[in-house]
Coordinates of C-alpha atoms in Angstrom, one line a residue:
Chain H
D1 CA -209.9 88.4 12.5
G2 CA -211.0 84.9 11.6
G3 CA -214.6 83.9 11.7
I4 CA -217.9 83.1 10.1
T5 CA -220.2 85.7 8.7
Q6 CA -223.8 85.3 7.7
S7 CA -225.9 87.9 6.0
P8 CA -228.3 89.3 6.3
K9 CA -229.1 89.2 10.0
Y10 CA -232.9 89.5 9.4
L11 CA -234.6 88.6 6.2
F12 CA -238.3 89.0 5.2
R13 CA -239.7 87.3 2.1
K14 CA -243.1 86.9 0.6
E15 CA -244.5 83.5 0.2
G16 CA -243.6 81.8 -3.1
Q17 CA -240.2 83.6 -3.4
N18 CA -236.8 82.0 -3.4
V19 CA -234.2 83.6 -1.1
T20 CA -230.5 82.9 -0.7
L21 CA -228.7 83.1 2.7
S22 CA -225.0 83.9 2.6
C23 CA -222.3 82.1 4.7
E24 CA -218.6 83.0 4.4
Q25 CA -215.7 81.8 6.5
N26 CA -212.0 82.8 6.5
L27 CA -210.9 80.1 8.9
N28 CA -209.7 77.8 6.1
H29 CA -212.1 75.1 7.3
D30 CA -212.9 72.3 4.9
A31 CA -216.3 71.3 6.2
M32 CA -219.3 73.6 6.3
Y33 CA -222.9 73.0 7.5
W34 CA -226.3 74.6 7.5
Y35 CA -228.7 74.1 10.4
R36 CA -232.3 75.3 11.0
Q37 CA -233.5 76.1 14.5
D38 CA -237.2 76.6 15.4
P39 CA -238.3 78.3 18.6
G40 CA -237.6 76.1 21.6
Q41 CA -236.0 73.4 19.4
G42 CA -232.6 72.0 18.8
L43 CA -230.6 72.4 15.6
R44 CA -231.5 70.3 12.6
L45 CA -229.1 69.7 9.8
I46 CA -230.1 70.8 6.3
Y47 CA -227.0 70.3 4.2
Y48 CA -223.3 69.8 4.8
S49 CA -220.2 69.9 2.7
Q50 CA -216.8 68.3 3.4
I51 CA -214.9 69.7 0.4
V52 CA -215.4 72.1 -2.4
N53 CA -217.8 71.0 -5.1
D54 CA -219.3 68.3 -2.9
F55 CA -222.2 68.4 -0.5
Q56 CA -224.6 66.0 1.2
K57 CA -228.2 66.2 2.3
G58 CA -228.9 66.4 6.0
D59 CA -232.0 65.4 7.9
I60 CA -234.3 68.1 6.5
A61 CA -233.0 69.0 3.0
E62 CA -236.4 69.2 1.2
G63 CA -237.1 72.7 -0.1
Y64 CA -233.5 73.8 0.2
S65 CA -230.5 73.9 -2.1
V66 CA -226.8 74.7 -1.7
S67 CA -223.6 75.1 -3.6
R68 CA -219.9 74.9 -2.7
E69 CA -217.9 76.5 -5.5
K70 CA -215.4 78.0 -3.1
K71 CA -213.9 76.8 0.1
E72 CA -214.9 79.9 2.0
S73 CA -218.5 80.1 0.8
F74 CA -221.5 77.9 1.3
P75 CA -224.8 79.7 0.4
L76 CA -228.2 78.3 1.1
T77 CA -231.2 78.9 -1.0
V78 CA -234.6 78.5 0.6
T79 CA -237.0 77.7 -2.3
S80 CA -240.7 78.2 -2.6
A81 CA -241.0 74.4 -2.1
Q82 CA -240.1 74.8 1.5
K83 CA -243.5 74.7 3.2
N84 CA -242.6 76.4 6.5
P85 CA -239.4 78.4 6.0
T86 CA -239.7 80.8 8.9
A87 CA -236.9 80.0 11.3
F88 CA -233.4 80.9 12.5
Y89 CA -230.7 79.6 10.1
L90 CA -227.2 78.9 11.4
C91 CA -224.1 78.2 9.3
A92 CA -221.1 76.4 10.8
S93 CA -217.7 75.2 9.8
S94 CA -215.1 72.8 11.1
I95 CA -211.7 71.5 10.3
R96 CA -211.3 68.7 12.8
L97 CA -213.7 68.3 15.8
E98 CA -215.5 71.3 17.0
Q99 CA -218.0 73.3 14.9
F100 CA -217.9 77.0 14.9
F101 CA -221.1 78.9 14.3
G102 CA -221.9 82.1 12.5
P103 CA -224.3 84.7 14.1
G104 CA -227.3 83.3 12.2
T105 CA -230.0 84.7 9.8
R106 CA -233.6 85.0 11.0
L107 CA -235.9 84.4 8.1
T108 CA -239.5 85.4 8.3
V109 CA -242.0 84.6 5.5
L110 CA -244.8 87.0 5.3
Chain L
Q1 CA -232.5 59.7 15.9
Q2 CA -232.3 62.7 18.1
P3 CA -230.5 62.3 21.5
V4 CA -232.6 63.0 24.5
Q5 CA -231.6 65.6 27.0
S6 CA -232.8 65.8 30.6
P7 CA -234.0 67.8 32.4
Q8 CA -235.8 70.1 29.9
A9 CA -235.2 73.1 32.2
V10 CA -233.3 73.9 35.4
I11 CA -233.6 76.9 37.7
L12 CA -230.7 77.6 40.0
R13 CA -229.4 80.2 42.5
E14 CA -225.9 81.5 42.0
G15 CA -223.4 79.1 43.5
E16 CA -225.6 76.0 43.1
D17 CA -224.7 72.9 41.0
A18 CA -226.5 71.3 38.1
V19 CA -226.2 68.2 35.9
I20 CA -227.5 67.9 32.4
N21 CA -227.8 64.5 30.7
C22 CA -227.7 63.5 27.1
S23 CA -228.7 60.0 26.1
S24 CA -228.5 58.2 22.8
S25 CA -230.2 55.1 21.4
K26 CA -227.2 54.4 19.2
A27 CA -223.5 53.8 19.9
L28 CA -221.6 57.1 20.0
Y29 CA -218.3 58.2 18.6
S30 CA -218.3 61.6 20.3
V31 CA -220.5 64.0 22.2
H32 CA -220.3 67.8 21.7
W33 CA -221.6 70.3 24.2
Y34 CA -222.7 73.9 23.3
R35 CA -224.3 76.8 25.1
Q36 CA -226.6 79.2 23.3
K37 CA -227.8 82.6 24.6
H38 CA -231.1 83.8 23.4
G39 CA -231.0 85.0 19.8
E40 CA -227.3 84.2 19.5
A41 CA -225.2 81.5 17.9
P42 CA -224.3 78.4 19.9
V43 CA -220.9 78.5 21.5
F44 CA -218.7 75.4 21.7
L45 CA -217.9 74.2 25.3
M46 CA -216.2 70.8 24.9
I47 CA -216.0 67.5 23.1
L48 CA -215.9 64.0 24.6
L49 CA -214.5 61.3 22.5
K50 CA -215.1 57.6 22.7
G51 CA -212.4 56.2 24.9
G52 CA -211.3 59.7 25.9
E53 CA -211.0 61.4 29.3
Q54 CA -213.5 63.5 31.2
M55 CA -213.2 67.1 29.9
R56 CA -213.3 70.4 31.8
H57 CA -213.9 74.0 30.8
E58 CA -213.5 76.4 33.8
K59 CA -216.1 75.1 36.3
I60 CA -218.0 73.1 33.8
S61 CA -217.0 69.4 33.3
A62 CA -218.4 66.5 31.3
S63 CA -218.2 62.8 31.2
F64 CA -219.0 60.2 28.6
N65 CA -220.3 56.7 29.5
E66 CA -219.9 54.6 26.4
K67 CA -221.7 51.7 27.9
K68 CA -224.7 53.7 28.7
Q69 CA -224.4 55.7 25.5
Q70 CA -224.8 58.8 27.7
S71 CA -223.0 62.0 28.4
S72 CA -223.4 64.3 31.4
L73 CA -222.5 68.0 31.8
Y74 CA -221.7 69.1 35.3
L75 CA -222.0 72.8 36.2
T76 CA -220.3 73.6 39.5
A77 CA -220.9 76.7 41.6
S78 CA -223.0 78.3 38.8
Q79 CA -222.6 81.9 37.8
L80 CA -225.2 84.2 36.2
S81 CA -223.3 83.9 32.9
Y82 CA -224.1 80.2 32.8
S83 CA -227.7 81.0 31.9
G84 CA -228.7 79.9 28.5
T85 CA -229.8 76.8 26.6
Y86 CA -227.4 73.8 26.6
F87 CA -227.3 71.5 23.6
C88 CA -225.6 68.2 23.2
G89 CA -224.6 67.1 19.7
T90 CA -223.9 63.5 19.1
E91 CA -221.8 61.9 16.4
W92 CA -222.4 58.4 15.4
V93 CA -220.2 57.9 12.3
R94 CA -216.8 59.4 11.8
A95 CA -216.5 59.8 8.0
N96 CA -213.5 60.8 5.9
A97 CA -213.4 62.4 2.5
G98 CA -210.2 63.2 0.9
G99 CA -208.2 62.8 4.1
T100 CA -210.3 65.3 6.1
S101 CA -212.4 64.2 9.1
Y102 CA -215.7 65.8 9.7
G103 CA -218.5 65.3 12.2
K104 CA -222.2 65.1 11.3
L105 CA -223.9 66.0 14.5
T106 CA -227.4 65.3 15.6
F107 CA -228.5 67.8 18.4
G108 CA -230.7 67.2 21.4
Q109 CA -233.7 69.4 22.0
G110 CA -231.8 71.5 24.6
T111 CA -231.9 72.2 28.3
I112 CA -232.8 75.7 29.5
L113 CA -230.6 76.8 32.4
T114 CA -231.6 79.9 34.4
V115 CA -229.3 81.2 37.2
H116 CA -230.8 83.8 39.6
P117 CA -228.7 86.0 41.9

């Protein structure tokens, strides 16, 4: 079964801690993306990667970091520098046109 | 710059029609439409490309007016399952890296569609 998996589904962290969100795909897609969604808002692009070992900042990259060491994996680290990290985080991948989304991780900072 | 969707919310009775618009201030290469149920991931509906034809997915169709830099999503004879938030994602630049095309999308704020029995 091909798809995108994100883990964990719910994540709680204390203020000041770094946390890494996992995103894995077995669709053999080259491009991968991370979005942030706040309540009642659209999706905002954090980082994206077209190929392995390469990634670009999106519109709201401050306080986040990523790596792309393998084609199927694109983890996102939310650092303590991110001032308001509580949000729904969505990972997506694409090979040509449409983007396919994972189920998301809901991060809450306590 | 974020595309602007209108209306912000629509309430329908089953069987009624609706139109959702997505407008951009910049020239568009493509417009992507997604539907998201509460707490779930967005689900792809269709893509409209510059110079392309009007697209259709079951009783949902969409058009792309390049001149007006606008796309419209038409929901015909709405069903309860159509309820959700509809997002348009606009692509302004089609970039290539190593022979692979990818799309950097900017999403609108969403239109909440509620269909009642």
